[in-house]
Short mmCIF file of C-alpha atoms and ligand atoms in Angstrom, two decimals:
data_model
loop_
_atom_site.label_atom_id
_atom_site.label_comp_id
_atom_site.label_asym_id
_atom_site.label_seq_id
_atom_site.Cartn_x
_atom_site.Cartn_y
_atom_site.Cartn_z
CA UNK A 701 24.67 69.85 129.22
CA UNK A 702 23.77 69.43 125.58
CA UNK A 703 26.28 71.14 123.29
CA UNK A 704 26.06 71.94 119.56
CA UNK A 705 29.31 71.62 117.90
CA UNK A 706 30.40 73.03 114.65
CA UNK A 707 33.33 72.75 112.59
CA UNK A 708 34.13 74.61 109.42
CA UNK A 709 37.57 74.79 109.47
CA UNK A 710 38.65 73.22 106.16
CA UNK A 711 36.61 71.40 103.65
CA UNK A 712 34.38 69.35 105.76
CA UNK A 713 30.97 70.88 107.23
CA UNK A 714 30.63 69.36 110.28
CA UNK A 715 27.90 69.62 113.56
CA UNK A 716 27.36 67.54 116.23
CA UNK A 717 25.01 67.42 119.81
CA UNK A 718 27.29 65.90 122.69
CA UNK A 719 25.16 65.73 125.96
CA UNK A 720 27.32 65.23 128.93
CA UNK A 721 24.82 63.92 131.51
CA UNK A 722 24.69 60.92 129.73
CA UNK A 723 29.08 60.75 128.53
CA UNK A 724 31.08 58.25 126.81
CA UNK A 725 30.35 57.45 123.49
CA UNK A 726 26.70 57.19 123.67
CA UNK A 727 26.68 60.83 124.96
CA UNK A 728 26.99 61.90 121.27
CA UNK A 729 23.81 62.24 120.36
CA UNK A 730 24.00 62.65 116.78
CA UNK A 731 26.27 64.23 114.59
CA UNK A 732 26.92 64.42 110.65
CA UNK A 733 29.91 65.44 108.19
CA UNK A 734 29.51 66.76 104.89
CA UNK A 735 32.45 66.68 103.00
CA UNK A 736 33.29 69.23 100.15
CA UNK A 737 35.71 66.96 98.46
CA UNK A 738 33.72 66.93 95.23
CA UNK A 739 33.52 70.72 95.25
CA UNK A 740 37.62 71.10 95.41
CA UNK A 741 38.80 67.58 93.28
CA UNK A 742 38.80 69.42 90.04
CA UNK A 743 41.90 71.99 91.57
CA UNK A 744 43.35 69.13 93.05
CA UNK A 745 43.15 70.82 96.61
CA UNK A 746 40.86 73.03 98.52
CA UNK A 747 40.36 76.40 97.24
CA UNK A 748 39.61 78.39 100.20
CA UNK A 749 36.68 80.92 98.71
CA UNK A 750 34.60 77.77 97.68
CA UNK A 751 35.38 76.24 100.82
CA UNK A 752 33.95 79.32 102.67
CA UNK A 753 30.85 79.49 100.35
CA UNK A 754 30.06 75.78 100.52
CA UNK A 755 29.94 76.41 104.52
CA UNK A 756 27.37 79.10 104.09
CA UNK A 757 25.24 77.17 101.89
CA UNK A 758 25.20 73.26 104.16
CA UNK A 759 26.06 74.59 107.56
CA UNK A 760 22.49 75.56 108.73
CA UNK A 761 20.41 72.33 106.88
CA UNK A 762 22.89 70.71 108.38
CA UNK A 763 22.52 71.96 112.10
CA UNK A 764 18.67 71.30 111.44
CA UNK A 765 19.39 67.94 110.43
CA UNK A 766 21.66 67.21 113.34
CA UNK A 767 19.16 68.24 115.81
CA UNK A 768 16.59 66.07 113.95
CA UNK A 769 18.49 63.04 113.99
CA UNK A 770 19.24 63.86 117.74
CA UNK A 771 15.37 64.30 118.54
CA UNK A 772 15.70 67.54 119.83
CA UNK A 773 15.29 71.09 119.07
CA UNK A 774 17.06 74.50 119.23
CA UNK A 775 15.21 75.02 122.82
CA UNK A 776 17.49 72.05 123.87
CA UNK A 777 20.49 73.47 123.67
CA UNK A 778 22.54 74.19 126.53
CA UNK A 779 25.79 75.97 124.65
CA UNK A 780 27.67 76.14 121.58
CA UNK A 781 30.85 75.47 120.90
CA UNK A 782 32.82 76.28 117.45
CA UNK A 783 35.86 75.72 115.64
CA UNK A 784 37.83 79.27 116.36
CA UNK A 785 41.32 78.28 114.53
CA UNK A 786 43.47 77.32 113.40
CA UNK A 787 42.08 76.85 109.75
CA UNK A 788 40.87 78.82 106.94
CA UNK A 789 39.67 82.33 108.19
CA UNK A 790 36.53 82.30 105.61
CA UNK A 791 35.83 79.29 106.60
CA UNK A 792 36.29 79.62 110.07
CA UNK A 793 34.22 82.70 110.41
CA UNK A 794 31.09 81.02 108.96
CA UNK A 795 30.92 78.36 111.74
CA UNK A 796 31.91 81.36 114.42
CA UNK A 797 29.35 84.16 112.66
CA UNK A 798 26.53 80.99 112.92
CA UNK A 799 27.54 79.76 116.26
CA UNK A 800 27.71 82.92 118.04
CA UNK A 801 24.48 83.73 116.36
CA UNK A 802 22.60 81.31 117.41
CA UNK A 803 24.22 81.09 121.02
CA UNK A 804 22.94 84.64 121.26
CA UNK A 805 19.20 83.78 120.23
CA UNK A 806 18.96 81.26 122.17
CA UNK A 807 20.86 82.78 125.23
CA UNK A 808 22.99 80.18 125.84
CA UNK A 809 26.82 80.45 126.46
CA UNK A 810 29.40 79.98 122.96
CA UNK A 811 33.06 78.81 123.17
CA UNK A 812 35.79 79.01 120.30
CA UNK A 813 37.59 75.54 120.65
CA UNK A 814 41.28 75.37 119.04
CA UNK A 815 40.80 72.49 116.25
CA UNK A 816 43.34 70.41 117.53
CA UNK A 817 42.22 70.61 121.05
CA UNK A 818 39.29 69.04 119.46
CA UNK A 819 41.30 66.29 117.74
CA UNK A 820 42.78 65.88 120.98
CA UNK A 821 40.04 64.59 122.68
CA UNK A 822 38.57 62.55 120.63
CA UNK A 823 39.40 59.40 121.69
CA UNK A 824 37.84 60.69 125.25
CA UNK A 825 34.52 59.91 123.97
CA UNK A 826 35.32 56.39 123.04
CA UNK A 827 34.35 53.85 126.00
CA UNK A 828 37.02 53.12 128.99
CA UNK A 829 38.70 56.47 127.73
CA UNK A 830 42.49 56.95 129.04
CA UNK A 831 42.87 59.28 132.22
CA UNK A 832 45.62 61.99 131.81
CA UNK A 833 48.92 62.06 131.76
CA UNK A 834 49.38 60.72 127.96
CA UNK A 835 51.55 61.49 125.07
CA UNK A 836 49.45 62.61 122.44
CA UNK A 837 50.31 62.14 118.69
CA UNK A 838 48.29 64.39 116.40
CA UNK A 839 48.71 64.25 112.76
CA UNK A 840 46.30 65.68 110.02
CA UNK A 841 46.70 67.49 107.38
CA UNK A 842 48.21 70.57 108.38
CA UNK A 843 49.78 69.08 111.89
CA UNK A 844 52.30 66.56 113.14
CA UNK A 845 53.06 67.25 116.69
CA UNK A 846 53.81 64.91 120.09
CA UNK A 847 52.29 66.25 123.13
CA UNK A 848 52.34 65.73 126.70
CA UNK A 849 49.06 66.17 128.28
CA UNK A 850 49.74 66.60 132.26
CA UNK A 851 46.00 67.31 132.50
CA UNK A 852 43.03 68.27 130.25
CA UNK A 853 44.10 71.60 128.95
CA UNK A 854 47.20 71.43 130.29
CA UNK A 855 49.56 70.47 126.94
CA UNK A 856 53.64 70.97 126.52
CA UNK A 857 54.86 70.53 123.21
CA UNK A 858 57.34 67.70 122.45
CA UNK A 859 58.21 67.92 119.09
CA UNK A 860 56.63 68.89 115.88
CA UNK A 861 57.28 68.75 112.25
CA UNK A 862 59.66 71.31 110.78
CA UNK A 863 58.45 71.01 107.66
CA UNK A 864 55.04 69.09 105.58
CA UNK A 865 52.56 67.59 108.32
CA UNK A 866 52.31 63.66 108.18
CA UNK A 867 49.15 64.22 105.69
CA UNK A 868 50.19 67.09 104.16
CA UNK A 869 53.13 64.19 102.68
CA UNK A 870 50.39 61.70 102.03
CA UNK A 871 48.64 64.33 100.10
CA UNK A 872 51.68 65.86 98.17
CA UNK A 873 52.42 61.99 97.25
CA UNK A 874 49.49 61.02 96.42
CA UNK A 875 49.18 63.71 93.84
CA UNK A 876 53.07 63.30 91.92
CA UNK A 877 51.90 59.52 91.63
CA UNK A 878 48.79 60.87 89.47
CA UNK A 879 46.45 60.15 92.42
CA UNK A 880 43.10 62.25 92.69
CA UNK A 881 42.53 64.59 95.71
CA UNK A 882 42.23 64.20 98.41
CA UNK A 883 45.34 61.88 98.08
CA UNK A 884 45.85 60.53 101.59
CA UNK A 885 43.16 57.67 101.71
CA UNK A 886 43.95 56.83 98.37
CA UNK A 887 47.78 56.12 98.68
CA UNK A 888 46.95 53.96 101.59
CA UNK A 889 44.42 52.05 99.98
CA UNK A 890 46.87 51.39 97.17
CA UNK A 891 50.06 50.62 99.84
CA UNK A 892 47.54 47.61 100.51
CA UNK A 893 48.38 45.83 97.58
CA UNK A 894 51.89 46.32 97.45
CA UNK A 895 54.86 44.37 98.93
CA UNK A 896 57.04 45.49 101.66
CA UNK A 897 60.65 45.96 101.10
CA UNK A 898 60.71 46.19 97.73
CA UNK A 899 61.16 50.09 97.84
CA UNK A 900 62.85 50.83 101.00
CA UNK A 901 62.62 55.08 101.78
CA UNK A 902 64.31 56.43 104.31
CA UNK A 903 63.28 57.15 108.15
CA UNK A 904 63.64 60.81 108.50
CA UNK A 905 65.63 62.45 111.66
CA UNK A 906 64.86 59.11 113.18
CA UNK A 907 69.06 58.66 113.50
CA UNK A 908 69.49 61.22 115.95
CA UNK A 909 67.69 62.39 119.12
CA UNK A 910 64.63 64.29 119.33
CA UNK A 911 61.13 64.31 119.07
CA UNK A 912 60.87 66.91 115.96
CA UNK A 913 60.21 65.57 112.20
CA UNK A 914 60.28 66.19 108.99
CA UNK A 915 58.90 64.70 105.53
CA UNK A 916 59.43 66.60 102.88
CA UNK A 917 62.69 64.72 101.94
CA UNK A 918 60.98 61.71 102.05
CA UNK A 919 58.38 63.26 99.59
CA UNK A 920 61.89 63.78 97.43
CA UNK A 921 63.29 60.28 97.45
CA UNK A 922 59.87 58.97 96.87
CA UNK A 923 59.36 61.45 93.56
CA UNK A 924 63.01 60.24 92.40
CA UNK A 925 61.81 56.45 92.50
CA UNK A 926 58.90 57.34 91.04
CA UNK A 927 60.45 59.04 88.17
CA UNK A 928 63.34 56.26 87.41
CA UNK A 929 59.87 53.54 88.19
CA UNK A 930 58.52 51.64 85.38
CA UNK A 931 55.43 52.74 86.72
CA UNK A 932 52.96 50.10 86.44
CA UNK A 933 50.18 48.97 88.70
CA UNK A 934 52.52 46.67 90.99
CA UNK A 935 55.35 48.91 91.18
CA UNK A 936 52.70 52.18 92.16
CA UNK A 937 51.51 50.34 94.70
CA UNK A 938 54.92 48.79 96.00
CA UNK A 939 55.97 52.68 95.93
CA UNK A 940 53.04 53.30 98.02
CA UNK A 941 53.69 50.50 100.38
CA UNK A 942 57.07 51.69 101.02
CA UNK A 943 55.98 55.57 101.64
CA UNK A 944 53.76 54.36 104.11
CA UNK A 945 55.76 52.08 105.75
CA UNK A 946 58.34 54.88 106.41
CA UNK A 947 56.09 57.44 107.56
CA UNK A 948 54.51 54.63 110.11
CA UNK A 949 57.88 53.74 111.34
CA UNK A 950 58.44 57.41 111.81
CA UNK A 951 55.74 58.04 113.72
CA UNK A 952 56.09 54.88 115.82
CA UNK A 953 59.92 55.72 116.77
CA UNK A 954 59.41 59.36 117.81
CA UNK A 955 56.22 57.91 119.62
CA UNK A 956 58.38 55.33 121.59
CA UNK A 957 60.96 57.79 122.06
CA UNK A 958 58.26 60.60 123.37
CA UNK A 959 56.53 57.73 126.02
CA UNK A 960 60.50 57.38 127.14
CA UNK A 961 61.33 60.87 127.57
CA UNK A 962 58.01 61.27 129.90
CA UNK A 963 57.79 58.45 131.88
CA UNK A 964 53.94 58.40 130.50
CA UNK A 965 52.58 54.60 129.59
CA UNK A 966 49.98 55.75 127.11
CA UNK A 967 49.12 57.26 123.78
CA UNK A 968 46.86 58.70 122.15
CA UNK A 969 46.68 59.33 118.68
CA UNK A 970 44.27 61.76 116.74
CA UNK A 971 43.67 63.61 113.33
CA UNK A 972 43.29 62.58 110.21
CA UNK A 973 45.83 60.41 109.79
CA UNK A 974 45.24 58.42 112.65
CA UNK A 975 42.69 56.84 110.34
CA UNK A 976 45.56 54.99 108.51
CA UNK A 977 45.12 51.08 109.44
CA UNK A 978 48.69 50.45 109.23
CA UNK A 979 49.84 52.99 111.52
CA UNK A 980 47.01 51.99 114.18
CA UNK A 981 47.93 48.31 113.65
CA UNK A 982 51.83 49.51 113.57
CA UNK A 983 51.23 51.47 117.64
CA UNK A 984 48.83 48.58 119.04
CA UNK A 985 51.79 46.17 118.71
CA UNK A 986 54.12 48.36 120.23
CA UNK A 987 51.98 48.95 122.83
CA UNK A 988 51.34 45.61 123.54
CA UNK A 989 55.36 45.04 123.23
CA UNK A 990 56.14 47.79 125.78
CA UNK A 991 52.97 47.09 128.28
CA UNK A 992 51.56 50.20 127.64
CA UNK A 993 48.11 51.60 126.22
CA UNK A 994 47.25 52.92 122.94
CA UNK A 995 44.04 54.57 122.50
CA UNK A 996 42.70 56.15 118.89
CA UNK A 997 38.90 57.62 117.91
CA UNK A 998 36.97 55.24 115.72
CA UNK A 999 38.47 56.40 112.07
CA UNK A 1000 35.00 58.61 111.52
CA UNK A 1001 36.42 60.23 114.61
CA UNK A 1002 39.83 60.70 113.49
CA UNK A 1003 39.57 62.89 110.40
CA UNK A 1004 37.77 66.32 110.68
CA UNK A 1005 34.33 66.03 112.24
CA UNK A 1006 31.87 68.40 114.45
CA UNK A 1007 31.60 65.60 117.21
CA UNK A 1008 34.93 66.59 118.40
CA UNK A 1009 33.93 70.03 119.04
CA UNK A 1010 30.99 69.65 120.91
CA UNK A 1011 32.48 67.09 123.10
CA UNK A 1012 35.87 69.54 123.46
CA UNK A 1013 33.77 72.49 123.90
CA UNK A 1014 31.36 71.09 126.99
CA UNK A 1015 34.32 70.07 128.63
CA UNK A 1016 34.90 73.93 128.48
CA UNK A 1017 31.63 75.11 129.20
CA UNK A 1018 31.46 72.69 131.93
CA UNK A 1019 34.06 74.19 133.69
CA UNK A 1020 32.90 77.70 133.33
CA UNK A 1021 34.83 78.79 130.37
CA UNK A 1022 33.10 80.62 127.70
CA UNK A 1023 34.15 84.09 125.79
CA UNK A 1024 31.96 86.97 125.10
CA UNK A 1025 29.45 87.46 122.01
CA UNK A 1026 32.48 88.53 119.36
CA UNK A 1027 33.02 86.44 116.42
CA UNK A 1028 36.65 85.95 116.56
CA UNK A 1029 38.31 83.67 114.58
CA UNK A 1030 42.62 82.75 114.89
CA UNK A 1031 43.58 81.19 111.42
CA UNK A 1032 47.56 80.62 113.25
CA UNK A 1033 47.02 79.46 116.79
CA UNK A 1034 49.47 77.41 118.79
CA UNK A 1035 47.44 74.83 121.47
O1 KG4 B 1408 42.34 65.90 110.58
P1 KG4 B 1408 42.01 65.99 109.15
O2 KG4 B 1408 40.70 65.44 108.67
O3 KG4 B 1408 42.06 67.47 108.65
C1 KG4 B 1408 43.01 68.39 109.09
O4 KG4 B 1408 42.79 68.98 110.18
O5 KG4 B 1408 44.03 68.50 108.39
O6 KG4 B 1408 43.21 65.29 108.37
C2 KG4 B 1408 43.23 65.20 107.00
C3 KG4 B 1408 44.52 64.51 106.59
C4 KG4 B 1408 44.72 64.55 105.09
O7 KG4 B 1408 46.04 64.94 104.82
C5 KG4 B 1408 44.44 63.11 104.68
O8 KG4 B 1408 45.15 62.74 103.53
C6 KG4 B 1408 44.91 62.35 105.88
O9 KG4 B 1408 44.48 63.13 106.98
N1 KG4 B 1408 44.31 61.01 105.94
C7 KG4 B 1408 45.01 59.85 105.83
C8 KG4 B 1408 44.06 58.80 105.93
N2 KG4 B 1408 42.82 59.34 106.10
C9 KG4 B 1408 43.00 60.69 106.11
N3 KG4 B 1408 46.32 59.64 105.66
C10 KG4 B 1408 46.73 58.36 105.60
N4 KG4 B 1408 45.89 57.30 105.68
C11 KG4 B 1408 44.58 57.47 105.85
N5 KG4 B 1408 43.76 56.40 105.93
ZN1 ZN B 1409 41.65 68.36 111.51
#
C-alpha cells in the first residue's frame, strides 16, 4: 500500500508517501517538511491564524512535490492518512479538509491518525525496529508522557507531565535567556559550550515515586539564576548546560523507573525533543548499563514531520481501519 501522509498540526507543513510492500526505512518513499518558523519568529511563538493560512498556501505544492520526488502520481495512491488531533484546530482542518478531499477523488480510503500515535512509531520505520512490548517516552512540545505499549495500538499511560511538556520548558527557557524562537534547538546548541556543574538545578519529583513530572519549577530556579547571573557568554551557556542536564536526568530516571515498573527491556523515545543529543547519548548509556535496548527516529524523524503519518496511518489502513468521508478534526485527544 502506498500512503500519503499529511501533517498540519502546528507550524510545520509536512507530507510524506510510505509504501508498505517494500517497509523499513527505505519504504518511505519520499517525504518533505516545510517549516513556518520564519512566519511566527517575529511573535516569538506560533500564532495560530498564520499557522492555518501558511497550511493553505504550501500544503498542496507541497503534496505535488512529494509525489514528484517519490516518482509517482496521484493515481498511485492507495490511502490517505492525516493528522486528526491533537493540535491547532485551523490548522488541523486544512490537512483533514485536503486529505479527505483528495481521498474522495481519488476513491481511496482516509484515516485521521492521533499526532502522537504518529510520533510513536517513528522509530518503527528505522531498520531492525523494536517488536512490542516497550516503554515509550514521548516528549515534544506540547507532550511529556511514558507509555507502555503491550501491542501496536494498544497504549496505557504511565505518567505524564502535570504541568509544561519537556519542550514546552526548553522553549519557555530559551526565550527568558533572550533566545529567538523556536528556543529549544537553540538552548541546546548553546548547553554545548558550557560546563557541567557549574549551575546545578534541581531534578523535579525525581525524590519520590512515580512516573508523573513536572518542569515548570525548574523553569523558576533557572529564571532566578538567570536574573542574579552576570550574564555573559560563558555563564548563558553554563546556565544552559545545567537546564539541560536536569531535564535529561529527569527524563532518564522516570525512564529507568518506568522499564522497572513493567518488566519491559526497551525504549523508545519520540517527539521533538528526542532530537536533543544529550538526552539520546544520556538513554544509550543507560541502556547499555542495564542490558536493555534503546531505540529513537533519526532526529529529522523526531520533531514534527508527515513521514510519521503515513507510516502510522498504513499501519491503520492495513488493518482495515479507516473512518467515513467527514472532516473531523479533535484539537484535545488523549492516545
Ligand atoms: O514534536 P515536535 O516537533 O512538535 C510538537 O508536537 O510539539 O516538538 C517540538 C519541540 C519544541 O518544544 C522544541 O523546542 C523541541 O521539540 N526540540 C528540542 C530539540 N529539537 C526540538 N528540544 C531540545 N533539544 C533539541 N535538540
Ligand atoms: Zn509533534
Amino acid at each position: 500500500m502506498k500512503v500519503l501522509g499529511i501533517e498540519t498540526s502546528c507550524d510545520e507543513t509536512g507530507v510524506a508517501v510510505y509504501d508498505t510492500a517494500i517497509g523499513g526505512v527505505d519504504g518511505l518513499r519520499a517525504h518533505a517538511v516545510y517549516s513556518q518558523i520564519a512566519l511566527h519568529a517575529e511573535y516569538g511563538g506560533v500564532v495560530p491564524e498564520l499557522a492555518s493560512r501558511d497550511h493553505v498556501r504550501k500544503l498542496l505544492p507541497l503534496v505535488r512535490q512529494t509525489l514528484d520526488e517519490a516518482g509517482l502520481s496521484t493515481d498511485d495512491i492507495d490511502g490517505v492518512a492525516y493528522t486528526a488531533g491533537p493540535g491547532l484546530v485551523g490548522a488541523l482542518l486544512v490537512g483533514a479538509g485536503v486529505a479527505r478531499a483528495l481521498a474522495w477523488g481519488l476513491d481511496v480510503p482516509a484515516i485521521g491518525v492521533h499526532h502522537m500515535e504518529g510520533h510513536l512509531l517513528a522509530p518503527l520505520m528505522e531498520d531492525d525496529p523494536p517488536a512490542a512490548p516497550f516503554v515509550a517516552l514521548l516528549v515534544s512540545g506540547g507532550h511529556t508522557q511514558l507509555v507502555a505499549v503491550d501491542a501496536i495500538g494498544s497504549y496505557r499511560l504511565l505518567g505524564e507531565t502535570l504541568d509544561d511538556a519537556a519542550g514546552e520548558a526548553f522553549d519557555k527557557t530559551a526565550k527568558m535567556m533572550g533566545l529567538p524562537y523556536p528556543g529549544g534547538p537553540q538552548l541546546a546548541a548553546l548547553a554545548e559550550h558550557g560546563t557541567p556543574g557549574v549551575f546545578k538545578f534541581p531534578r523535579p519529583m525525581t525524590t519520590r515515586p512515580g512516573l508523573d513530572f513536572s518542569f515548570s519549577g525548574l523553569k523558576t530556579q533557572v529564571l532566578l539564576a538567570w536574573q542574579a547571573s552576570d550574564k555573559t557568554d560563558t555563564t548563558k551557556a553554563d546556565i544552559a548546560r545545567g537546564f539541560e542536564d536536569a531535564v535529561v536526568d529527569t527524563l532518564a530516571i522516570k525512564c529507568a523507573r518506568a522499564l522497572d515498573a513493567t518488566g519491559f527491556d526497551t525504549l523508545i523515545v519520540a517527539g521533538g525533543v528526542g532530537a536533543n543529543t544529550r538526552l539520546r547519548e544520556k538513554l544509550r548509556a543507560d541502556a547499555q548499563r542495564r542490558g536493555g535496548r534503546v531505540c529513537f527516529p533519526r532526529p529529522a524523524l523526531c520533531t514534527d514531520n508527515g513521514a510519521m503519518i503515513a507510516f502510522a496511518g498504513a499501519l491503520r489502513l492495513e488493518a482495515g481501519q479507516y473512518g467515513d468521508a467527514a472532516v473531523h478534526v479533535v484539537p484535545r485527544w488523549d492516545m
